[in-house]
PDB file of C-alpha atoms in Angstrom:
ATOM      1  CA  UNK W  29     133.088 132.869-299.142  1.00 41.00           C
ATOM      2  CA  UNK W  30     134.658 136.345-298.798  1.00 40.00           C
ATOM      3  CA  UNK W  31     132.337 137.664-301.487  1.00 40.00           C
ATOM      4  CA  UNK W  32     129.329 136.181-299.714  1.00 40.00           C
ATOM      5  CA  UNK W  33     130.326 137.762-296.334  1.00 39.00           C
ATOM      6  CA  UNK W  34     130.851 141.149-297.987  1.00 39.00           C
ATOM      7  CA  UNK W  35     127.446 140.922-299.690  1.00 39.00           C
ATOM      8  CA  UNK W  36     125.795 139.965-296.358  1.00 40.00           C
ATOM      9  CA  UNK W  37     127.383 142.981-294.625  1.00 39.00           C
ATOM     10  CA  UNK W  38     126.169 145.285-297.388  1.00 43.00           C
ATOM     11  CA  UNK W  39     122.639 143.975-297.034  1.00 37.00           C
ATOM     12  CA  UNK W  40     122.802 144.513-293.257  1.00 40.00           C
ATOM     13  CA  UNK W  41     123.963 148.079-293.672  1.00 38.00           C
ATOM     14  CA  UNK W  42     121.244 148.783-296.266  1.00 37.00           C
ATOM     15  CA  UNK W  43     118.618 147.323-293.952  1.00 39.00           C
ATOM     16  CA  UNK W  44     119.789 149.486-291.048  1.00 36.00           C
ATOM     17  CA  UNK W  45     119.571 152.596-293.171  1.00 36.00           C
ATOM     18  CA  UNK W  46     116.220 151.725-294.652  1.00 35.00           C
ATOM     19  CA  UNK W  47     114.463 150.898-291.407  1.00 37.00           C
ATOM     20  CA  UNK W  48     116.135 153.719-289.481  1.00 38.00           C
ATOM     21  CA  UNK W  49     117.828 151.611-286.781  1.00 34.00           C
ATOM     22  CA  UNK W  50     120.657 153.612-285.217  1.00 37.00           C
ATOM     23  CA  UNK W  51     124.148 152.080-285.306  1.00 36.00           C
ATOM     24  CA  UNK W  52     124.245 151.999-281.505  1.00 37.00           C
ATOM     25  CA  UNK W  53     121.340 149.543-281.435  1.00 38.00           C
ATOM     26  CA  UNK W  54     123.384 146.924-283.284  1.00 45.00           C
ATOM     27  CA  UNK W  55     125.169 144.684-280.786  1.00 63.00           C
ATOM     28  CA  UNK W  56     128.884 144.910-281.497  1.00 72.00           C
ATOM     29  CA  UNK W  57     131.150 142.815-279.311  1.00 76.00           C
ATOM     30  CA  UNK W  58     133.218 144.855-276.870  1.00 65.00           C
ATOM     31  CA  UNK W  59     136.877 145.289-277.663  1.00 68.00           C
ATOM     32  CA  UNK W  60     139.193 143.110-275.653  1.00 77.00           C
ATOM     33  CA  UNK W  61     140.415 146.050-273.522  1.00 86.00           C
ATOM     34  CA  UNK W  62     136.942 147.198-272.529  1.00 96.00           C
ATOM     35  CA  UNK W  63     135.746 143.643-271.919  1.00 96.00           C
ATOM     36  CA  UNK W  64     138.679 142.868-269.614  1.00 96.00           C
ATOM     37  CA  UNK W  65     138.317 146.132-267.747  1.00 97.00           C
ATOM     38  CA  UNK W  66     134.597 145.611-267.202  1.00 98.00           C
ATOM     39  CA  UNK W  67     135.140 142.094-265.999  1.00 97.00           C
ATOM     40  CA  UNK W  68     137.780 143.338-263.546  1.00 98.00           C
ATOM     41  CA  UNK W  69     135.401 146.041-262.296  1.00 98.00           C
ATOM     42  CA  UNK W  70     132.584 143.532-261.853  1.00 98.00           C
ATOM     43  CA  UNK W  71     134.866 141.251-259.853  1.00 97.00           C
ATOM     44  CA  UNK W  72     136.176 144.011-257.589  1.00 97.00           C
ATOM     45  CA  UNK W  73     132.708 145.280-256.584  1.00 98.00           C
ATOM     46  CA  UNK W  74     130.753 142.037-256.495  1.00 97.00           C
ATOM     47  CA  UNK W  75     128.756 142.707-259.614  1.00 97.00           C
ATOM     48  CA  UNK W  76     127.170 139.515-260.913  1.00 95.00           C
ATOM     49  CA  UNK W  77     127.262 139.832-264.682  1.00 96.00           C
ATOM     50  CA  UNK W  78     125.650 137.437-267.176  1.00 95.00           C
ATOM     51  CA  UNK W  79     128.430 137.152-269.718  1.00 96.00           C
ATOM     52  CA  UNK W  80     131.991 138.024-270.601  1.00 95.00           C
ATOM     53  CA  UNK W  81     130.961 140.691-273.145  1.00 96.00           C
ATOM     54  CA  UNK W  82     129.545 143.956-271.683  1.00 97.00           C
ATOM     55  CA  UNK W  83     128.289 145.011-275.114  1.00 96.00           C
ATOM     56  CA  UNK W  84     126.176 141.951-275.898  1.00 95.00           C
ATOM     57  CA  UNK W  85     123.010 143.564-274.554  1.00 94.00           C
ATOM     58  CA  UNK W  86     122.738 141.429-271.420  1.00 96.00           C
ATOM     59  CA  UNK W  87     124.600 143.733-268.987  1.00 97.00           C
ATOM     60  CA  UNK W  88     121.843 145.794-267.362  1.00 96.00           C
ATOM     61  CA  UNK W  89     122.838 149.460-267.183  1.00 97.00           C
ATOM     62  CA  UNK W  90     125.719 149.242-269.631  1.00 98.00           C
ATOM     63  CA  UNK W  91     125.650 151.056-272.978  1.00 97.00           C
ATOM     64  CA  UNK W  92     128.129 150.772-275.830  1.00 97.00           C
ATOM     65  CA  UNK W  93     128.709 152.611-279.067  1.00 95.00           C
ATOM     66  CA  UNK W  94     128.813 151.333-282.625  1.00 93.00           C
ATOM     67  CA  UNK W  95     132.448 150.205-282.386  1.00 94.00           C
ATOM     68  CA  UNK W  96     132.042 148.156-279.220  1.00 94.00           C
ATOM     69  CA  UNK W  97     133.291 150.664-276.674  1.00 96.00           C
ATOM     70  CA  UNK W  98     131.594 151.114-273.297  1.00 98.00           C
ATOM     71  CA  UNK W  99     130.120 154.626-273.064  1.00 98.00           C
ATOM     72  CA  UNK W 100     127.825 154.468-269.982  1.00 98.00           C
ATOM     73  CA  UNK W 101     127.555 152.554-266.739  1.00 98.00           C
ATOM     74  CA  UNK W 102     124.398 153.131-264.639  1.00 98.00           C
ATOM     75  CA  UNK W 103     124.023 150.482-261.954  1.00 98.00           C
ATOM     76  CA  UNK W 104     122.270 151.788-258.826  1.00 98.00           C
ATOM     77  CA  UNK W 105     120.671 150.078-255.824  1.00 97.00           C
ATOM     78  CA  UNK W 106     122.430 146.836-256.742  1.00 97.00           C
ATOM     79  CA  UNK W 107     124.152 145.936-253.515  1.00 97.00           C
ATOM     80  CA  UNK W 108     127.588 146.364-254.984  1.00 98.00           C
ATOM     81  CA  UNK W 109     130.359 146.225-252.357  1.00 97.00           C
ATOM     82  CA  UNK W 110     134.102 146.686-252.754  1.00 97.00           C
ATOM     83  CA  UNK W 111     136.751 149.089-254.061  1.00 97.00           C
ATOM     84  CA  UNK W 112     136.364 150.658-257.451  1.00 97.00           C
ATOM     85  CA  UNK W 113     139.803 150.494-259.090  1.00 97.00           C
ATOM     86  CA  UNK W 114     140.803 153.605-261.001  1.00 97.00           C
ATOM     87  CA  UNK W 115     143.132 151.757-263.334  1.00 97.00           C
ATOM     88  CA  UNK W 116     140.250 149.632-264.549  1.00 97.00           C
ATOM     89  CA  UNK W 117     137.944 152.612-265.027  1.00 98.00           C
ATOM     90  CA  UNK W 118     140.728 154.441-266.858  1.00 97.00           C
ATOM     91  CA  UNK W 119     140.855 151.736-269.525  1.00 97.00           C
ATOM     92  CA  UNK W 120     137.300 152.573-270.532  1.00 98.00           C
ATOM     93  CA  UNK W 121     138.482 155.516-272.601  1.00 97.00           C
ATOM     94  CA  UNK W 122     135.089 156.174-274.245  1.00 97.00           C
ATOM     95  CA  UNK W 123     133.187 156.133-270.945  1.00 98.00           C
ATOM     96  CA  UNK W 124     131.165 159.365-270.531  1.00 98.00           C
ATOM     97  CA  UNK W 125     128.709 158.499-267.716  1.00 98.00           C
ATOM     98  CA  UNK W 126     129.440 156.570-264.494  1.00 98.00           C
ATOM     99  CA  UNK W 127     126.569 156.100-261.941  1.00 98.00           C
ATOM    100  CA  UNK W 128     127.121 153.622-259.131  1.00 98.00           C
ATOM    101  CA  UNK W 129     125.039 155.452-256.570  1.00 98.00           C
ATOM    102  CA  UNK W 130     123.160 153.755-253.739  1.00 98.00           C
ATOM    103  CA  UNK W 131     125.505 150.859-253.341  1.00 98.00           C
ATOM    104  CA  UNK W 132     128.126 150.012-250.699  1.00 97.00           C
ATOM    105  CA  UNK W 133     131.427 150.934-252.308  1.00 97.00           C
ATOM    106  CA  UNK W 134     134.244 151.510-249.867  1.00 96.00           C
ATOM    107  CA  UNK W 135     137.745 152.960-249.841  1.00 94.00           C
ATOM    108  CA  UNK W 136     139.024 155.950-251.912  1.00 93.00           C
ATOM    109  CA  UNK W 137     137.408 157.382-254.961  1.00 95.00           C
ATOM    110  CA  UNK W 138     138.969 155.792-258.074  1.00 95.00           C
ATOM    111  CA  UNK W 139     142.175 157.575-259.074  1.00 95.00           C
ATOM    112  CA  UNK W 140     142.596 157.308-262.825  1.00 97.00           C
ATOM    113  CA  UNK W 141     146.230 156.848-263.901  1.00 95.00           C
ATOM    114  CA  UNK W 142     146.005 159.260-266.852  1.00 95.00           C
ATOM    115  CA  UNK W 143     143.593 162.040-267.835  1.00 96.00           C
ATOM    116  CA  UNK W 144     140.252 160.783-269.146  1.00 96.00           C
ATOM    117  CA  UNK W 145     138.994 162.837-272.081  1.00 95.00           C
ATOM    118  CA  UNK W 146     135.376 161.690-272.222  1.00 97.00           C
ATOM    119  CA  UNK W 147     134.150 161.163-268.633  1.00 98.00           C
ATOM    120  CA  UNK W 148     131.678 163.936-268.016  1.00 98.00           C
ATOM    121  CA  UNK W 149     129.234 162.704-265.361  1.00 98.00           C
ATOM    122  CA  UNK W 150     130.040 160.792-262.116  1.00 98.00           C
ATOM    123  CA  UNK W 151     127.523 159.845-259.464  1.00 98.00           C
ATOM    124  CA  UNK W 152     128.957 157.907-256.502  1.00 98.00           C
ATOM    125  CA  UNK W 153     126.502 159.241-253.931  1.00 97.00           C
ATOM    126  CA  UNK W 154     125.120 157.068-251.119  1.00 97.00           C
ATOM    127  CA  UNK W 155     128.084 154.717-250.736  1.00 97.00           C
ATOM    128  CA  UNK W 156     130.730 154.375-248.017  1.00 95.00           C
ATOM    129  CA  UNK W 157     133.624 156.148-249.729  1.00 95.00           C
ATOM    130  CA  UNK W 158     136.130 157.671-247.336  1.00 92.00           C
ATOM    131  CA  UNK W 159     138.579 159.861-249.272  1.00 89.00           C
ATOM    132  CA  UNK W 160     139.218 161.854-252.409  1.00 92.00           C
ATOM    133  CA  UNK W 161     142.796 161.026-253.403  1.00 91.00           C
ATOM    134  CA  UNK W 162     145.180 163.734-254.597  1.00 91.00           C
ATOM    135  CA  UNK W 163     144.914 164.123-258.365  1.00 93.00           C
ATOM    136  CA  UNK W 164     141.421 162.700-258.607  1.00 95.00           C
ATOM    137  CA  UNK W 165     139.977 165.763-260.337  1.00 96.00           C
ATOM    138  CA  UNK W 166     143.087 166.458-262.418  1.00 95.00           C
ATOM    139  CA  UNK W 167     142.423 163.180-264.235  1.00 97.00           C
ATOM    140  CA  UNK W 168     138.898 164.408-265.225  1.00 97.00           C
ATOM    141  CA  UNK W 169     139.394 167.440-267.492  1.00 96.00           C
ATOM    142  CA  UNK W 170     136.000 166.936-269.162  1.00 98.00           C
ATOM    143  CA  UNK W 171     134.037 166.571-265.906  1.00 98.00           C
ATOM    144  CA  UNK W 172     130.718 168.469-265.890  1.00 98.00           C
ATOM    145  CA  UNK W 173     128.625 166.829-263.148  1.00 98.00           C
ATOM    146  CA  UNK W 174     129.690 165.032-259.947  1.00 97.00           C
ATOM    147  CA  UNK W 175     127.633 163.829-257.002  1.00 97.00           C
ATOM    148  CA  UNK W 176     129.319 162.600-253.834  1.00 96.00           C
ATOM    149  CA  UNK W 177     126.434 162.988-251.348  1.00 97.00           C
ATOM    150  CA  UNK W 178     126.027 160.682-248.379  1.00 96.00           C
ATOM    151  CA  UNK W 179     129.552 159.335-248.114  1.00 95.00           C
ATOM    152  CA  UNK W 180     132.089 159.231-245.263  1.00 90.00           C
ATOM    153  CA  UNK W 181     134.763 161.577-246.554  1.00 82.00           C
ATOM    154  CA  UNK W 182     136.424 163.666-243.853  1.00 66.00           C
ATOM    155  CA  UNK W 183     138.615 166.088-245.792  1.00 70.00           C
ATOM    156  CA  UNK W 184     137.992 168.719-248.415  1.00 70.00           C
ATOM    157  CA  UNK W 185     139.251 168.402-251.984  1.00 76.00           C
ATOM    158  CA  UNK W 186     142.388 170.246-253.040  1.00 81.00           C
ATOM    159  CA  UNK W 187     141.603 173.484-254.817  1.00 84.00           C
ATOM    160  CA  UNK W 188     144.619 173.125-257.123  1.00 88.00           C
ATOM    161  CA  UNK W 189     143.248 169.749-258.187  1.00 92.00           C
ATOM    162  CA  UNK W 190     139.639 170.748-258.644  1.00 92.00           C
ATOM    163  CA  UNK W 191     140.226 173.883-260.690  1.00 92.00           C
ATOM    164  CA  UNK W 192     141.400 171.721-263.573  1.00 93.00           C
ATOM    165  CA  UNK W 193     137.689 170.919-264.114  1.00 96.00           C
ATOM    166  CA  UNK W 194     136.778 174.178-265.764  1.00 96.00           C
ATOM    167  CA  UNK W 195     133.718 172.672-267.513  1.00 97.00           C
ATOM    168  CA  UNK W 196     132.070 171.826-264.161  1.00 98.00           C
ATOM    169  CA  UNK W 197     128.323 172.520-264.084  1.00 98.00           C
ATOM    170  CA  UNK W 198     127.209 170.778-260.943  1.00 98.00           C
ATOM    171  CA  UNK W 199     129.045 169.868-257.760  1.00 97.00           C
ATOM    172  CA  UNK W 200     127.096 168.095-255.062  1.00 97.00           C
ATOM    173  CA  UNK W 201     128.557 166.745-251.790  1.00 95.00           C
ATOM    174  CA  UNK W 202     125.744 166.927-249.212  1.00 96.00           C
ATOM    175  CA  UNK W 203     126.048 165.025-245.997  1.00 95.00           C
ATOM    176  CA  UNK W 204     129.572 163.812-246.850  1.00 93.00           C
ATOM    177  CA  UNK W 205     131.298 164.682-243.536  1.00 89.00           C
ATOM    178  CA  UNK W 206     133.366 167.305-245.310  1.00 89.00           C
ATOM    179  CA  UNK W 207     135.402 169.098-242.626  1.00 85.00           C
ATOM    180  CA  UNK W 208     137.197 172.266-243.736  1.00 84.00           C
ATOM    181  CA  UNK W 209     136.707 175.939-244.449  1.00 89.00           C
ATOM    182  CA  UNK W 210     134.105 176.975-246.977  1.00 93.00           C
ATOM    183  CA  UNK W 211     135.536 176.643-250.506  1.00 94.00           C
ATOM    184  CA  UNK W 212     135.238 180.185-251.824  1.00 95.00           C
ATOM    185  CA  UNK W 213     137.008 179.284-255.033  1.00 95.00           C
ATOM    186  CA  UNK W 214     133.741 177.812-256.323  1.00 96.00           C
ATOM    187  CA  UNK W 215     132.394 181.321-256.628  1.00 97.00           C
ATOM    188  CA  UNK W 216     135.172 182.482-258.977  1.00 97.00           C
ATOM    189  CA  UNK W 217     133.587 182.726-262.426  1.00 97.00           C
ATOM    190  CA  UNK W 218     137.041 182.782-263.997  1.00 97.00           C
ATOM    191  CA  UNK W 219     137.736 179.300-262.605  1.00 96.00           C
ATOM    192  CA  UNK W 220     134.251 177.780-263.081  1.00 97.00           C
ATOM    193  CA  UNK W 221     132.461 179.763-265.772  1.00 98.00           C
ATOM    194  CA  UNK W 222     129.785 177.047-266.290  1.00 98.00           C
ATOM    195  CA  UNK W 223     128.982 176.231-262.674  1.00 98.00           C
ATOM    196  CA  UNK W 224     125.227 176.266-262.119  1.00 98.00           C
ATOM    197  CA  UNK W 225     124.721 174.130-259.010  1.00 98.00           C
ATOM    198  CA  UNK W 226     126.740 174.035-255.759  1.00 98.00           C
ATOM    199  CA  UNK W 227     125.335 171.871-253.028  1.00 97.00           C
ATOM    200  CA  UNK W 228     127.332 171.326-249.830  1.00 95.00           C
ATOM    201  CA  UNK W 229     124.653 171.059-247.155  1.00 95.00           C
ATOM    202  CA  UNK W 230     124.839 169.136-243.859  1.00 94.00           C
ATOM    203  CA  UNK W 231     128.644 168.850-243.628  1.00 93.00           C
ATOM    204  CA  UNK W 232     131.091 170.123-240.994  1.00 90.00           C
ATOM    205  CA  UNK W 233     132.395 173.187-242.768  1.00 91.00           C
ATOM    206  CA  UNK W 234     133.153 176.539-241.195  1.00 91.00           C
ATOM    207  CA  UNK W 235     134.708 179.839-242.203  1.00 93.00           C
ATOM    208  CA  UNK W 236     133.262 182.840-244.006  1.00 95.00           C
ATOM    209  CA  UNK W 237     131.692 183.078-247.437  1.00 97.00           C
ATOM    210  CA  UNK W 238     133.785 185.793-248.987  1.00 97.00           C
ATOM    211  CA  UNK W 239     132.640 189.200-250.227  1.00 97.00           C
ATOM    212  CA  UNK W 240     131.604 188.955-253.878  1.00 97.00           C
ATOM    213  CA  UNK W 241     131.288 185.179-253.881  1.00 98.00           C
ATOM    214  CA  UNK W 242     129.537 184.054-257.074  1.00 98.00           C
ATOM    215  CA  UNK W 243     129.384 187.593-258.514  1.00 98.00           C
ATOM    216  CA  UNK W 244     128.044 187.478-262.090  1.00 97.00           C
ATOM    217  CA  UNK W 245     128.302 183.685-262.081  1.00 98.00           C
ATOM    218  CA  UNK W 246     125.843 181.197-263.588  1.00 98.00           C
ATOM    219  CA  UNK W 247     125.165 179.674-260.155  1.00 98.00           C
ATOM    220  CA  UNK W 248     121.428 179.041-259.991  1.00 98.00           C
ATOM    221  CA  UNK W 249     121.203 176.648-257.031  1.00 98.00           C
ATOM    222  CA  UNK W 250     123.184 177.230-253.850  1.00 98.00           C
ATOM    223  CA  UNK W 251     122.775 175.008-250.775  1.00 98.00           C
ATOM    224  CA  UNK W 252     125.202 175.369-247.903  1.00 96.00           C
ATOM    225  CA  UNK W 253     122.745 175.039-244.999  1.00 95.00           C
ATOM    226  CA  UNK W 254     122.663 172.805-241.935  1.00 93.00           C
ATOM    227  CA  UNK W 255     126.371 172.408-241.200  1.00 89.00           C
ATOM    228  CA  UNK W 256     127.025 170.056-238.333  1.00 79.00           C
ATOM    229  CA  UNK W 257     130.171 171.563-236.880  1.00 72.00           C
ATOM    230  CA  UNK W 258     129.557 171.844-233.127  1.00 68.00           C
ATOM    231  CA  UNK W 259     131.926 174.794-232.628  1.00 74.00           C
ATOM    232  CA  UNK W 260     131.845 176.885-235.793  1.00 76.00           C
ATOM    233  CA  UNK W 261     129.503 177.331-238.681  1.00 87.00           C
ATOM    234  CA  UNK W 262     129.631 178.929-242.110  1.00 94.00           C
ATOM    235  CA  UNK W 263     129.409 182.620-241.575  1.00 95.00           C
ATOM    236  CA  UNK W 264     129.610 185.954-243.421  1.00 96.00           C
ATOM    237  CA  UNK W 265     127.315 188.772-244.502  1.00 98.00           C
ATOM    238  CA  UNK W 266     124.650 187.824-247.078  1.00 98.00           C
ATOM    239  CA  UNK W 267     124.316 191.429-248.237  1.00 97.00           C
ATOM    240  CA  UNK W 268     127.924 191.303-249.441  1.00 98.00           C
ATOM    241  CA  UNK W 269     127.534 188.433-251.917  1.00 98.00           C
ATOM    242  CA  UNK W 270     123.898 187.346-252.548  1.00 98.00           C
ATOM    243  CA  UNK W 271     122.890 190.490-254.524  1.00 97.00           C
ATOM    244  CA  UNK W 272     125.704 189.852-256.991  1.00 97.00           C
ATOM    245  CA  UNK W 273     124.576 186.313-257.803  1.00 98.00           C
ATOM    246  CA  UNK W 274     122.491 187.542-260.724  1.00 97.00           C
ATOM    247  CA  UNK W 275     121.219 184.165-261.929  1.00 98.00           C
ATOM    248  CA  UNK W 276     120.289 182.742-258.545  1.00 98.00           C
ATOM    249  CA  UNK W 277     117.050 180.750-258.417  1.00 98.00           C
ATOM    250  CA  UNK W 278     117.293 178.939-255.078  1.00 98.00           C
ATOM    251  CA  UNK W 279     119.385 179.825-252.013  1.00 98.00           C
ATOM    252  CA  UNK W 280     119.474 177.506-248.981  1.00 98.00           C
ATOM    253  CA  UNK W 281     121.461 179.126-246.169  1.00 98.00           C
ATOM    254  CA  UNK W 282     119.632 177.861-243.096  1.00 96.00           C
ATOM    255  CA  UNK W 283     121.056 176.908-239.724  1.00 94.00           C
ATOM    256  CA  UNK W 284     124.297 178.755-240.284  1.00 94.00           C
ATOM    257  CA  UNK W 285     126.191 181.717-238.770  1.00 94.00           C
ATOM    258  CA  UNK W 286     125.264 184.443-241.260  1.00 96.00           C
ATOM    259  CA  UNK W 287     124.856 187.814-239.640  1.00 97.00           C
ATOM    260  CA  UNK W 288     124.137 191.448-240.428  1.00 97.00           C
ATOM    261  CA  UNK W 289     121.535 193.019-242.728  1.00 97.00           C
ATOM    262  CA  UNK W 290     119.277 191.031-244.944  1.00 97.00           C
ATOM    263  CA  UNK W 291     120.323 191.397-248.583  1.00 97.00           C
ATOM    264  CA  UNK W 292     118.252 193.498-250.975  1.00 96.00           C
ATOM    265  CA  UNK W 293     117.493 190.991-253.735  1.00 96.00           C
ATOM    266  CA  UNK W 294     114.700 192.799-255.508  1.00 95.00           C
ATOM    267  CA  UNK W 295     116.839 192.799-258.657  1.00 94.00           C
ATOM    268  CA  UNK W 296     117.294 189.003-258.655  1.00 96.00           C
ATOM    269  CA  UNK W 297     114.392 188.422-261.035  1.00 94.00           C
ATOM    270  CA  UNK W 298     114.938 184.640-261.202  1.00 96.00           C
ATOM    271  CA  UNK W 299     114.964 184.065-257.421  1.00 97.00           C
ATOM    272  CA  UNK W 300     112.183 181.695-256.326  1.00 97.00           C
ATOM    273  CA  UNK W 301     113.373 180.229-253.020  1.00 98.00           C
ATOM    274  CA  UNK W 302     115.318 181.941-250.272  1.00 98.00           C
ATOM    275  CA  UNK W 303     115.821 180.072-246.962  1.00 98.00           C
ATOM    276  CA  UNK W 304     118.036 181.842-244.424  1.00 98.00           C
ATOM    277  CA  UNK W 305     116.246 180.559-241.337  1.00 97.00           C
ATOM    278  CA  UNK W 306     118.096 180.216-238.024  1.00 96.00           C
ATOM    279  CA  UNK W 307     120.904 182.706-238.542  1.00 96.00           C
ATOM    280  CA  UNK W 308     121.566 186.082-236.949  1.00 96.00           C
ATOM    281  CA  UNK W 309     120.110 188.439-239.531  1.00 98.00           C
ATOM    282  CA  UNK W 310     118.394 191.786-239.047  1.00 97.00           C
ATOM    283  CA  UNK W 311     116.628 194.430-241.110  1.00 97.00           C
ATOM    284  CA  UNK W 312     113.564 194.381-243.334  1.00 95.00           C
ATOM    285  CA  UNK W 313     113.067 191.784-246.056  1.00 94.00           C
ATOM    286  CA  UNK W 314     113.437 193.051-249.634  1.00 94.00           C
ATOM    287  CA  UNK W 315     112.421 190.419-252.099  1.00 95.00           C
ATOM    288  CA  UNK W 316     110.738 190.417-255.507  1.00 91.00           C
ATOM    289  CA  UNK W 317     107.081 189.264-255.568  1.00 90.00           C
ATOM    290  CA  UNK W 318     106.706 185.508-255.886  1.00 91.00           C
ATOM    291  CA  UNK W 319     109.780 184.534-253.869  1.00 96.00           C
ATOM    292  CA  UNK W 320     109.237 181.896-251.217  1.00 97.00           C
ATOM    293  CA  UNK W 321     111.075 183.248-248.218  1.00 97.00           C
ATOM    294  CA  UNK W 322     111.925 181.544-244.928  1.00 98.00           C
ATOM    295  CA  UNK W 323     113.471 183.661-242.148  1.00 97.00           C
ATOM    296  CA  UNK W 324     112.378 181.787-239.023  1.00 97.00           C
ATOM    297  CA  UNK W 325     114.782 181.779-236.149  1.00 96.00           C
ATOM    298  CA  UNK W 326     116.193 185.287-236.858  1.00 97.00           C
ATOM    299  CA  UNK W 327     114.842 187.297-233.899  1.00 94.00           C
ATOM    300  CA  UNK W 328     116.009 190.651-235.279  1.00 95.00           C
ATOM    301  CA  UNK W 329     114.361 190.409-238.691  1.00 95.00           C
ATOM    302  CA  UNK W 330     111.977 193.296-239.050  1.00 92.00           C
ATOM    303  CA  UNK W 331     114.094 195.575-236.856  1.00 94.00           C
ATOM    304  CA  UNK W 332     116.770 198.015-237.865  1.00 92.00           C
ATOM    305  CA  UNK W 333     120.292 196.651-237.718  1.00 92.00           C
TER     306      UNK W 333
END
């Protein structure tokens, strides 16, 4: 019997190699730990799953590797409701992508009990999450992309926590009720050498964007426009930081409190979109040909400062 089983396995392996089927396409049962964690997650957020094994090919949006470990969860617009437990997510130690956007998750973001070495992409946008717990980012040393748009968070993340994510490429928290001073630390290339996208529009932030923010960084997309703070807005002088953002492609700075001279960005050869409408800017526009520029609502543009 043992010889027959071994021969059968050899034939299966040879068939996979010959027909070019990748190992990941072979359904391998999930390990007990991953299976239990996934069942606990499903129960806590009202996820109706078809079986007890998340790697049997019947769990829509779940991918596993060749050894039966969960590597990706992408379940959006599914009506999920409840609290995502960090201890359960932390047991999925091979998980690299988590996307539960456009659901109805509530409570805090999931705080993992120990650092997770593989989780690189998290999208929890368009839920009803209310807080980023202390230590959330410290447990994600491999994090590259995170989206928290359209949630109900009222406080800003701790800088000491977030700077542990040195591989961060994209941070997006639009319309998330973030209420605090502008996080200038995102513009420090020594802290975030890979950051390409920073999107914090339509929050309640105030304070000044510092001189030299984003200097020589890889930031290509910057959106901080449309803050909803009734008393204060994001402010500062664009000419003191925009010209130094050498890789900038799009800048959305509208409906803010920026003042002073328009920046000379003729040397920003990659710049394609520049929206600084409804600020308090002055001076003459200096842009490279081909840049889409919006300066409406600045009554002193075109006049000397």
